[in-house]
CSV table of C-alpha atoms (C1' of nucleotides) in Angstrom, one decimal:
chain,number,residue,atom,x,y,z
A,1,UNK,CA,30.7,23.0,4.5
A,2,UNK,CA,28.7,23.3,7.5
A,3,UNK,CA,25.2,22.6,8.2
A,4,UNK,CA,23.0,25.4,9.3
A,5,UNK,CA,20.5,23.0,11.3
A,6,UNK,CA,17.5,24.5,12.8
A,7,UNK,CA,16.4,25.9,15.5
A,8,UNK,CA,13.8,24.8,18.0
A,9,UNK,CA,10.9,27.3,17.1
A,10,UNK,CA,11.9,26.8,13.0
A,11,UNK,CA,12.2,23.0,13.5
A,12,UNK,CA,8.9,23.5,15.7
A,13,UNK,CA,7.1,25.7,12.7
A,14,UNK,CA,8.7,23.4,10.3
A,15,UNK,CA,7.8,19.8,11.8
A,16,UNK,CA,3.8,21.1,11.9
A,17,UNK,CA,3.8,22.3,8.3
A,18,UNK,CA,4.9,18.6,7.2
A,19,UNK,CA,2.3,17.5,9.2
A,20,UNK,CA,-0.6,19.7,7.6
A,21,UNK,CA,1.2,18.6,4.0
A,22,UNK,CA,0.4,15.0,4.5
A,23,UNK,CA,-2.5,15.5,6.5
A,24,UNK,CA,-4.5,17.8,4.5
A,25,UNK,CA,-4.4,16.7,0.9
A,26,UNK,CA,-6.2,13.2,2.3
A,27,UNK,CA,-8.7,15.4,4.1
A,28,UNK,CA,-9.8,16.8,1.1
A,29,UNK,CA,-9.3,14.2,-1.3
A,30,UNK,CA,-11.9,11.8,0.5
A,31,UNK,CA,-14.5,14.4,1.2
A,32,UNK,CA,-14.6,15.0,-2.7
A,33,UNK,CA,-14.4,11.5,-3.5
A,34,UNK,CA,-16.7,10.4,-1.2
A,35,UNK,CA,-19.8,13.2,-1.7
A,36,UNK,CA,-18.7,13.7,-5.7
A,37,UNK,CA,-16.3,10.9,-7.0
A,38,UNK,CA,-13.7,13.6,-7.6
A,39,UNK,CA,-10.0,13.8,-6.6
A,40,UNK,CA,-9.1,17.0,-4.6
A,41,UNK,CA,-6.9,17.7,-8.2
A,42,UNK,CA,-9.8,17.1,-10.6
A,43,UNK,CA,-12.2,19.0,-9.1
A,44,UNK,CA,-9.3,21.8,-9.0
A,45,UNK,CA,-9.5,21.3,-12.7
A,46,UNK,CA,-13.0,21.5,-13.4
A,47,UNK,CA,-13.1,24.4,-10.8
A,48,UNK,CA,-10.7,26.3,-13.3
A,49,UNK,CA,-12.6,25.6,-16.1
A,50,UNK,CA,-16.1,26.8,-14.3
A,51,UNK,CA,-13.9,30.0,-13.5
A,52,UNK,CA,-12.8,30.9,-17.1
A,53,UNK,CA,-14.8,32.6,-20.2
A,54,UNK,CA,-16.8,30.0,-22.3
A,55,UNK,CA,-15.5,27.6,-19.5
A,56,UNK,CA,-12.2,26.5,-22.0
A,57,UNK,CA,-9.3,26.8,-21.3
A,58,UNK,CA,-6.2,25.5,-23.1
A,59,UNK,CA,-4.4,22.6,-21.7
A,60,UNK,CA,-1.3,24.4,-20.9
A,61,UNK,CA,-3.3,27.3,-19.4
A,62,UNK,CA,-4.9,24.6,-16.8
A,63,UNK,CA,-1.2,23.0,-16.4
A,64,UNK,CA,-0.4,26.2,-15.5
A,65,UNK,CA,-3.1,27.6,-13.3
A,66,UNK,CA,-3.2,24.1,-11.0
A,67,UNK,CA,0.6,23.3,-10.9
A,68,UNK,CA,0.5,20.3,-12.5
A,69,UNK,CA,2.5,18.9,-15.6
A,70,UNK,CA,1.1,18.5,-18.6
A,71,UNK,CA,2.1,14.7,-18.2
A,72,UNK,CA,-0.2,14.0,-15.1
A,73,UNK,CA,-3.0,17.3,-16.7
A,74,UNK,CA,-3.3,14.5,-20.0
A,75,UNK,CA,-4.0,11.6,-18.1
A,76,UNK,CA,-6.5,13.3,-15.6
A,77,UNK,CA,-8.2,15.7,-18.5
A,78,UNK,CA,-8.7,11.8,-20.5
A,79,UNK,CA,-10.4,10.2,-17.2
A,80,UNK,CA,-12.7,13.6,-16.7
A,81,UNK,CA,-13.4,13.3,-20.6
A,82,UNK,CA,-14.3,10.0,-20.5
A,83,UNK,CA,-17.0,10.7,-18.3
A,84,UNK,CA,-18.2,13.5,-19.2
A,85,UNK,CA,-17.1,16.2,-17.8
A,86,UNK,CA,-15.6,18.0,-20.0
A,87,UNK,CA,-14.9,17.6,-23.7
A,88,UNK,CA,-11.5,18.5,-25.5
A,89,UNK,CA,-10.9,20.1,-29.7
A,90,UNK,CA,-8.3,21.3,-31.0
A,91,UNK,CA,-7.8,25.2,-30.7
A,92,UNK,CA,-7.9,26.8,-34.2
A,93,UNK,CA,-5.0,29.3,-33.8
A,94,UNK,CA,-2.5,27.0,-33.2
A,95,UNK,CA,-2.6,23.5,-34.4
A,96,UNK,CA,-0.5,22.6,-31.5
A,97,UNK,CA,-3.0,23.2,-28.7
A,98,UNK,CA,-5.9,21.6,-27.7
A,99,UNK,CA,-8.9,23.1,-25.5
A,100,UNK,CA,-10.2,21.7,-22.7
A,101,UNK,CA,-14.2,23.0,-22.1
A,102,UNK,CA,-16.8,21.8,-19.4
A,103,UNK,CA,-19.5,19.7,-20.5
A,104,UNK,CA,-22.9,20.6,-18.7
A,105,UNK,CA,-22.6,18.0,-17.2
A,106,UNK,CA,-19.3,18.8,-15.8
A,107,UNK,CA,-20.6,22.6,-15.2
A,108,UNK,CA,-23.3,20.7,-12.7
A,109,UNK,CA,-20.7,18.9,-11.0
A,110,UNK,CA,-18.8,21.9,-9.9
A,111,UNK,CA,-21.8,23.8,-8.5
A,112,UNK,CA,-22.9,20.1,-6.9
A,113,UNK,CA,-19.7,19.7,-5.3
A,114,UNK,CA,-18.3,23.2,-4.6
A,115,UNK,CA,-20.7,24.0,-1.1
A,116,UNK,CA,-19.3,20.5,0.3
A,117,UNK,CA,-16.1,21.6,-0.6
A,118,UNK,CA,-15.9,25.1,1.1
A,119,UNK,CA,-17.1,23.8,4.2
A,120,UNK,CA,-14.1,21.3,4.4
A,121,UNK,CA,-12.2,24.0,3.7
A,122,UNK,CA,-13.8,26.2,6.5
A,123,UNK,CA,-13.8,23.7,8.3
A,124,UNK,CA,-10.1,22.5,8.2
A,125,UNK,CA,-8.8,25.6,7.6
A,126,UNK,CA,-10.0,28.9,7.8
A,127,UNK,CA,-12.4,28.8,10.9
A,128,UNK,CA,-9.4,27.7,12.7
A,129,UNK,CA,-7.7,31.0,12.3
A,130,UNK,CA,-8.4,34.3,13.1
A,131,UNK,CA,-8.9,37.3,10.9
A,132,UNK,CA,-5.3,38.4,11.2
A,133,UNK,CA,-4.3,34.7,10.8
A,134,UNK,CA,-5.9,34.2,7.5
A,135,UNK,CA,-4.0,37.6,6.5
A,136,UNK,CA,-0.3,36.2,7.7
A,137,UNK,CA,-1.1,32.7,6.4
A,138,UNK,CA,-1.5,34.5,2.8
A,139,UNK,CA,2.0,36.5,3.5
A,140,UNK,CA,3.9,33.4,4.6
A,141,UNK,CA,2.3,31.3,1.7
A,142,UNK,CA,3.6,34.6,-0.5
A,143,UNK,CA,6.7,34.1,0.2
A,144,UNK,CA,7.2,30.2,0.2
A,145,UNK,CA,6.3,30.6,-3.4
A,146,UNK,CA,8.3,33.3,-4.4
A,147,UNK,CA,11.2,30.6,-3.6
A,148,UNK,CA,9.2,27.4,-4.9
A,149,UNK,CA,7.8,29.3,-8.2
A,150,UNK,CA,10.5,31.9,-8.3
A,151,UNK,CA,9.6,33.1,-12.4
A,152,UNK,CA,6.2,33.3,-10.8
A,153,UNK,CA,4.7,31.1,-13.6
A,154,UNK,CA,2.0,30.6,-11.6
A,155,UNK,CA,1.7,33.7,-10.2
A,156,UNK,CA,-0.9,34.3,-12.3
A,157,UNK,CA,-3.6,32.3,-10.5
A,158,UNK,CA,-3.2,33.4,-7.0
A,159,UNK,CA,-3.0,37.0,-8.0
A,160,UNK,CA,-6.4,37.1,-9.6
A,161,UNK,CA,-7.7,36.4,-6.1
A,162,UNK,CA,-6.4,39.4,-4.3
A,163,UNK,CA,-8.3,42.8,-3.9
A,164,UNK,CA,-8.6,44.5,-6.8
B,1,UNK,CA,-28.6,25.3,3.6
B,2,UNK,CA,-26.4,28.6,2.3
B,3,UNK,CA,-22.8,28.5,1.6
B,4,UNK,CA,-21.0,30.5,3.8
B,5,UNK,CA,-18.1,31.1,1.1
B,6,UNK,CA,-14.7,32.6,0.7
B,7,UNK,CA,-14.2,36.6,0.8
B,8,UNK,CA,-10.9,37.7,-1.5
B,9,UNK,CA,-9.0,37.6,1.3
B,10,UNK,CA,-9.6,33.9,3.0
B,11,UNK,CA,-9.7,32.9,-0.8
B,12,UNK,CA,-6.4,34.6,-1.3
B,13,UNK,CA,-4.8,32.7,1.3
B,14,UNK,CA,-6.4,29.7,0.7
B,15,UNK,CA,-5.3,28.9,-3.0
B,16,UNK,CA,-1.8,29.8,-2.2
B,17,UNK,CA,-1.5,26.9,0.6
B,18,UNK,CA,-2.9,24.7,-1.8
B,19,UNK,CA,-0.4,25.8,-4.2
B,20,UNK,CA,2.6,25.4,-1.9
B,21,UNK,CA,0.5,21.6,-0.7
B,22,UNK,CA,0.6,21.0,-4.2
B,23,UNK,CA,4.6,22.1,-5.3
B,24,UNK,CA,6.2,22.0,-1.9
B,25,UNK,CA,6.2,18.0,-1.3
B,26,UNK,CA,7.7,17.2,-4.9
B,27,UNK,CA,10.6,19.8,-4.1
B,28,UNK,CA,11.5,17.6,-1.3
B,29,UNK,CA,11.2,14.8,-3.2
B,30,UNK,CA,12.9,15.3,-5.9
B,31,UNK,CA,16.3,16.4,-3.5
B,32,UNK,CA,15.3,13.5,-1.5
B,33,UNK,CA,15.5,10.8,-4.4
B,34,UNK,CA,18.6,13.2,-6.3
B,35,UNK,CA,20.6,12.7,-3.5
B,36,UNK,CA,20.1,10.1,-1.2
B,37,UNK,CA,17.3,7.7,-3.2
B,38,UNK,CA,14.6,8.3,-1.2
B,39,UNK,CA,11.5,10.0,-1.3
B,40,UNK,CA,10.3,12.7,1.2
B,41,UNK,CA,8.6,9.9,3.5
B,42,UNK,CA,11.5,7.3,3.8
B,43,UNK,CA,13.7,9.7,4.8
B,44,UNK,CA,10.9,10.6,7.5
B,45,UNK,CA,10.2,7.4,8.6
B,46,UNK,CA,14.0,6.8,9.0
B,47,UNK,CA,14.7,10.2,10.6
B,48,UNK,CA,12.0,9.5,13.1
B,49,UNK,CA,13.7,6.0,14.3
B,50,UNK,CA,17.1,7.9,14.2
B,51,UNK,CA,15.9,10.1,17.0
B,52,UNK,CA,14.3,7.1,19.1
B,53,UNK,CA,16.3,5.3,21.8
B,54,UNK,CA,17.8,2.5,20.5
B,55,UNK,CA,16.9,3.6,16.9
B,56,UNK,CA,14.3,1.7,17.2
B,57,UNK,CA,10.3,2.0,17.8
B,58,UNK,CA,7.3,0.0,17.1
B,59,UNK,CA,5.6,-0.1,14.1
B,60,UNK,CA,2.3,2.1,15.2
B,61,UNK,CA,4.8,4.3,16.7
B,62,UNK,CA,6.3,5.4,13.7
B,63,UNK,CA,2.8,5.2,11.9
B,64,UNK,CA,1.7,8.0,14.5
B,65,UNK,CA,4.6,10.3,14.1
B,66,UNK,CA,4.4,10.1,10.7
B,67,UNK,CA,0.4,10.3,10.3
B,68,UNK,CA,0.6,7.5,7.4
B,69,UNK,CA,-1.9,4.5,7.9
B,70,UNK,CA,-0.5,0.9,9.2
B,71,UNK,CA,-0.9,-0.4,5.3
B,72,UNK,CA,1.4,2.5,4.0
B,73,UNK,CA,4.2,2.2,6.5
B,74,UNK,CA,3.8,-1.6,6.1
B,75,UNK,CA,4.7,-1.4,2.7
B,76,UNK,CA,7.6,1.4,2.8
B,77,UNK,CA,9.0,-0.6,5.6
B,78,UNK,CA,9.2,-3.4,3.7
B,79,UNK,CA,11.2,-1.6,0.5
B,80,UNK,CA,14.0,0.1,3.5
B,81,UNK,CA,13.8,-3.3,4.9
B,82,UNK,CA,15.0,-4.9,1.5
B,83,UNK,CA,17.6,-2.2,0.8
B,84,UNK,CA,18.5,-3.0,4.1
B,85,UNK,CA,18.2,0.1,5.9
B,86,UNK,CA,16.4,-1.3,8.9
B,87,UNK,CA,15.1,-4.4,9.6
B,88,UNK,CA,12.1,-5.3,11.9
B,89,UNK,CA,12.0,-8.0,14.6
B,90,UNK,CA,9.3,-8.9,16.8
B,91,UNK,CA,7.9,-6.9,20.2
B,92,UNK,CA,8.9,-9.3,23.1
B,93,UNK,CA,5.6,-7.7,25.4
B,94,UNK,CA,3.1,-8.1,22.7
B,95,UNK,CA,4.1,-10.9,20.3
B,96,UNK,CA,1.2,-8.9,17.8
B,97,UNK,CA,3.6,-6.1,17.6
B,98,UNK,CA,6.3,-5.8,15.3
B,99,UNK,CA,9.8,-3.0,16.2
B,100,UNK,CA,11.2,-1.5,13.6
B,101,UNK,CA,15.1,-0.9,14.2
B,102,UNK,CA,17.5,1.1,11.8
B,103,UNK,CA,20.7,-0.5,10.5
B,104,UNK,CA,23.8,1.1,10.7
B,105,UNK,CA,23.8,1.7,6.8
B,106,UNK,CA,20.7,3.2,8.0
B,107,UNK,CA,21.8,5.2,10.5
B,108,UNK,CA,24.7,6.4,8.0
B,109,UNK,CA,22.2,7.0,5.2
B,110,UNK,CA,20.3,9.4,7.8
B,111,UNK,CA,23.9,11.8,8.4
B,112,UNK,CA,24.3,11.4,4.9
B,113,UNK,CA,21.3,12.8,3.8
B,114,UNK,CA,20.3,15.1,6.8
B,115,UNK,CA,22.6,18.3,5.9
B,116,UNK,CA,21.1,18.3,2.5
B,117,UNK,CA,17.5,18.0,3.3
B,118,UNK,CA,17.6,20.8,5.8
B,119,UNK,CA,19.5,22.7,2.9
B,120,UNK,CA,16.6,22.2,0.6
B,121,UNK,CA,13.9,23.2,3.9
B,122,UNK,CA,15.6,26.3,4.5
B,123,UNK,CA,16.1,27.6,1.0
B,124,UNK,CA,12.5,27.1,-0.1
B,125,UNK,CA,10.8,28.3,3.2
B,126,UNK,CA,12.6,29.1,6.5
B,127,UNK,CA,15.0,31.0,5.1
B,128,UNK,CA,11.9,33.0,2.8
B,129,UNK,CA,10.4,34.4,6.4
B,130,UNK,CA,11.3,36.5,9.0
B,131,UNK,CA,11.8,35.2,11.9
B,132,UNK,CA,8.2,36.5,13.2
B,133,UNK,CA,6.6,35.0,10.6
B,134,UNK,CA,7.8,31.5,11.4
B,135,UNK,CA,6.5,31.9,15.1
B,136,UNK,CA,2.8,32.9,13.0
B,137,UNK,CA,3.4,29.8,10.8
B,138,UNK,CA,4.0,27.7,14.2
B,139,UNK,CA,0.9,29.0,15.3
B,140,UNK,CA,-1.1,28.7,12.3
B,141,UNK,CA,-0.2,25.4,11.7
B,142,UNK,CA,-0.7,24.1,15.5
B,143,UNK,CA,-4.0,25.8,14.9
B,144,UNK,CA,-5.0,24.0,11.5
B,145,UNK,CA,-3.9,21.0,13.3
B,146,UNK,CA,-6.4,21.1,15.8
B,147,UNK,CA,-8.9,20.5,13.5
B,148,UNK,CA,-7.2,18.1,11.1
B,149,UNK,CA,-6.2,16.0,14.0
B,150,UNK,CA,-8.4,16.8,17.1
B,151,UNK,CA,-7.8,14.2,19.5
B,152,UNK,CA,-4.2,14.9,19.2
B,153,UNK,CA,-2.8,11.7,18.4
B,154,UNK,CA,0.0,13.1,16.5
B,155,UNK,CA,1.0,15.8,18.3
B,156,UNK,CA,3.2,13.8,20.4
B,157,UNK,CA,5.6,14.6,17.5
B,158,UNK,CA,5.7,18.0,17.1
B,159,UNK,CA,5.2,18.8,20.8
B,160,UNK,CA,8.6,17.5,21.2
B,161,UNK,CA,10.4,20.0,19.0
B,162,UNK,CA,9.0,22.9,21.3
B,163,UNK,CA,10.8,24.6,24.0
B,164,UNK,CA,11.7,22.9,27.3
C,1,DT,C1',13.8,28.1,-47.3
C,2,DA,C1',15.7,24.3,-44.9
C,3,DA,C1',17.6,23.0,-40.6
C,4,DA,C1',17.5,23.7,-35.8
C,5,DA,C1',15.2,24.7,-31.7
C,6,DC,C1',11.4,25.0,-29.2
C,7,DT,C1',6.4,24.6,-27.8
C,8,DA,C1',2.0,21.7,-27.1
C,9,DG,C1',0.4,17.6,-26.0
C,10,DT,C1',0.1,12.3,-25.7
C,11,DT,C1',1.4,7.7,-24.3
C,12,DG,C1',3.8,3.8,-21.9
C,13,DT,C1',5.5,2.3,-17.8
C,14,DA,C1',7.3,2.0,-13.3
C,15,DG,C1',6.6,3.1,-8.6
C,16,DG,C1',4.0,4.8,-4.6
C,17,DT,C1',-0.6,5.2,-2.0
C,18,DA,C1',-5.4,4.1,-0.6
C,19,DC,C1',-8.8,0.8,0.4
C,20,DA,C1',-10.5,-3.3,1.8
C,21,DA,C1',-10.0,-7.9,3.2
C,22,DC,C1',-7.6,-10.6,6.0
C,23,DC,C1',-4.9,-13.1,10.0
C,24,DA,C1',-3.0,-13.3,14.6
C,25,DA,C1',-2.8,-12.0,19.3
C,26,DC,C1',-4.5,-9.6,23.4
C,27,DG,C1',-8.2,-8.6,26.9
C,28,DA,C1',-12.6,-8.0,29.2
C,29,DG,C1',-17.1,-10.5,30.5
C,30,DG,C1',-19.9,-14.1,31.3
D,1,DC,C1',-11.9,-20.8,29.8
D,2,DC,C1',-14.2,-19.4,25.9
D,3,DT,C1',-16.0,-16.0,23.0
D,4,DC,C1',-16.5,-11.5,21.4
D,5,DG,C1',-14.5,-7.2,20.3
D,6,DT,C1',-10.3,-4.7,19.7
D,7,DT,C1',-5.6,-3.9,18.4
D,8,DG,C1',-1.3,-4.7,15.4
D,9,DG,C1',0.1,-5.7,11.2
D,10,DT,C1',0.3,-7.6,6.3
D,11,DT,C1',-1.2,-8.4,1.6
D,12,DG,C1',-3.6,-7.7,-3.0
D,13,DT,C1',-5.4,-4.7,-6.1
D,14,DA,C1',-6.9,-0.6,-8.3
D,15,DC,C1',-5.7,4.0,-9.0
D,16,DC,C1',-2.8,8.1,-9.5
D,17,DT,C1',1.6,10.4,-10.5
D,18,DA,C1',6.3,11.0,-12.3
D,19,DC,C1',9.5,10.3,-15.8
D,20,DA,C1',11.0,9.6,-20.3
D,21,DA,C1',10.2,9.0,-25.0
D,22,DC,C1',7.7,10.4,-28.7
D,23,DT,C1',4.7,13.0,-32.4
D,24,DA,C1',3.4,17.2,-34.5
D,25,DG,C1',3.2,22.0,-35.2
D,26,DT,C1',5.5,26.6,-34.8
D,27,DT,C1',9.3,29.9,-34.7
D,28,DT,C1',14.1,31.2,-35.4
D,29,DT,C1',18.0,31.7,-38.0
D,30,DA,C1',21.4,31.4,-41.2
DNA sequence: TAAAACTAGTTGTAGGTACAACCAACGAGG
DNA sequence: CCTCGTTGGTTGTACCTACAACTAGTTTTA
């Protein structure tokens, strides 16, 4: 079978995109662990938490709503617990799961770190674009996930940020 | 000082890149190491000397076009080195540099792998946008770009893949 | 109602990356 | 020509993530 290479403008769209994907993540990453001792993914985590009723969520919930497995969600949700952030019990209608729930602590960290965070973000990102930008950015992304996620089991996040 | 923050629509936009930043690179990992036991950023590094005269380039060189950090590329370098897909031999003009050449098992590994790769790229995003859209994402991305990287010192890469 | 199958979560470990410290070589100024 | 600052690169270590194996609880089904 034959290769269907790319073209100049895809390779041209495409070669940029790999370059935001390892440039970005770092750009974030140190601005949180530098100004709140939090990994770009933790404070993802605790952001979910701050975001949902009682701040608990289950553990699969918070797999599902940051992408992660529930492998790499165990180890990270055991460093947060450990200092404090948040605290974990077991969920009483299935013996199974296990909640995760900010601390106050934790709840403190979030509104602490999230201006710093937006303004990277701003920064980096959105400010760079214009209106219409921002708009075509969320189509494109749309459809990259619709083939990366195609059950949409994460669908459920991204969705509760649309208009309503 | 006030937080400027998100409205639904920049927040919209927003969480979906970081979704795709956060699936996208294991994808191409996971094809990457399936297939041709590598991971997205060996087959980078070696696709970046492939296209270089003589296959070869100097050790910032391929730090720039890849935006990893000396130490990184120093240590990847040194795995494809032992696996014997290139091998690096001192810069005659500056006896601090070091060149970094690719063998001819990896030059092979490169064909072998390429037709793949671009499989996997095309399924999970070119081939998800109109063509209009990847001229937006081109743009979008340049323009993220120029804040993530201002002086330009990567964009020798990806100015290459534009139009003559 | 017992076995099979699946879901929820944890843990051990191997491998990759970041950070900081370090050494060697070049180059400009006194 | 010597010394200070810079550039090019390597190494050690600590941390994070992926993968696989495992436990325990729940649901299905025969």
């Amino acid at each position: 079978m034959d290769t269907r290479w790319l073209d100049r403008e895809q390779l041209g769209a495409w070669v940029r995109l790999v370059t935001v994907m390892e440039l970005l993540p770092g750009v974030l990453d140190s601005q949180l662990r530098r100004d709140a001792q939090l990994t770009h993914f933790d404070y993802y985590v605790l952001a979910m938490l701050s975001e949902s009723p009682e701040h608990t969520l289950r553990m699969t919930a918070v797999a599902q709503r940051t992408g992660a497995t529930l492998a790499r969600l165990s180890h990270v949700v055991q460093r947060l617990e450990a200092r404090g952030l948040l605290e974990r019990f077991p969920c009483a209608d299935d013996r199974r799961a296990t909640n995760a729930r900010l601390t106050e602590a934790g709840w403190q960290k979030v509104r602490d770190s999230a201006p710093g965070h937006v303004e990277t973000v701003r920064q980096n990102v959105i400010d760079a674009l214009a209106p219409e930008q921002v708009t075509q950015l969320r189509e494109i992304t749309d459809a990259i996930l619709s083939r990366l996620d195609p059950d949409g089991a994460r669908a459920a996040l991204y969705t509760r940020y649309d208009a309503e």
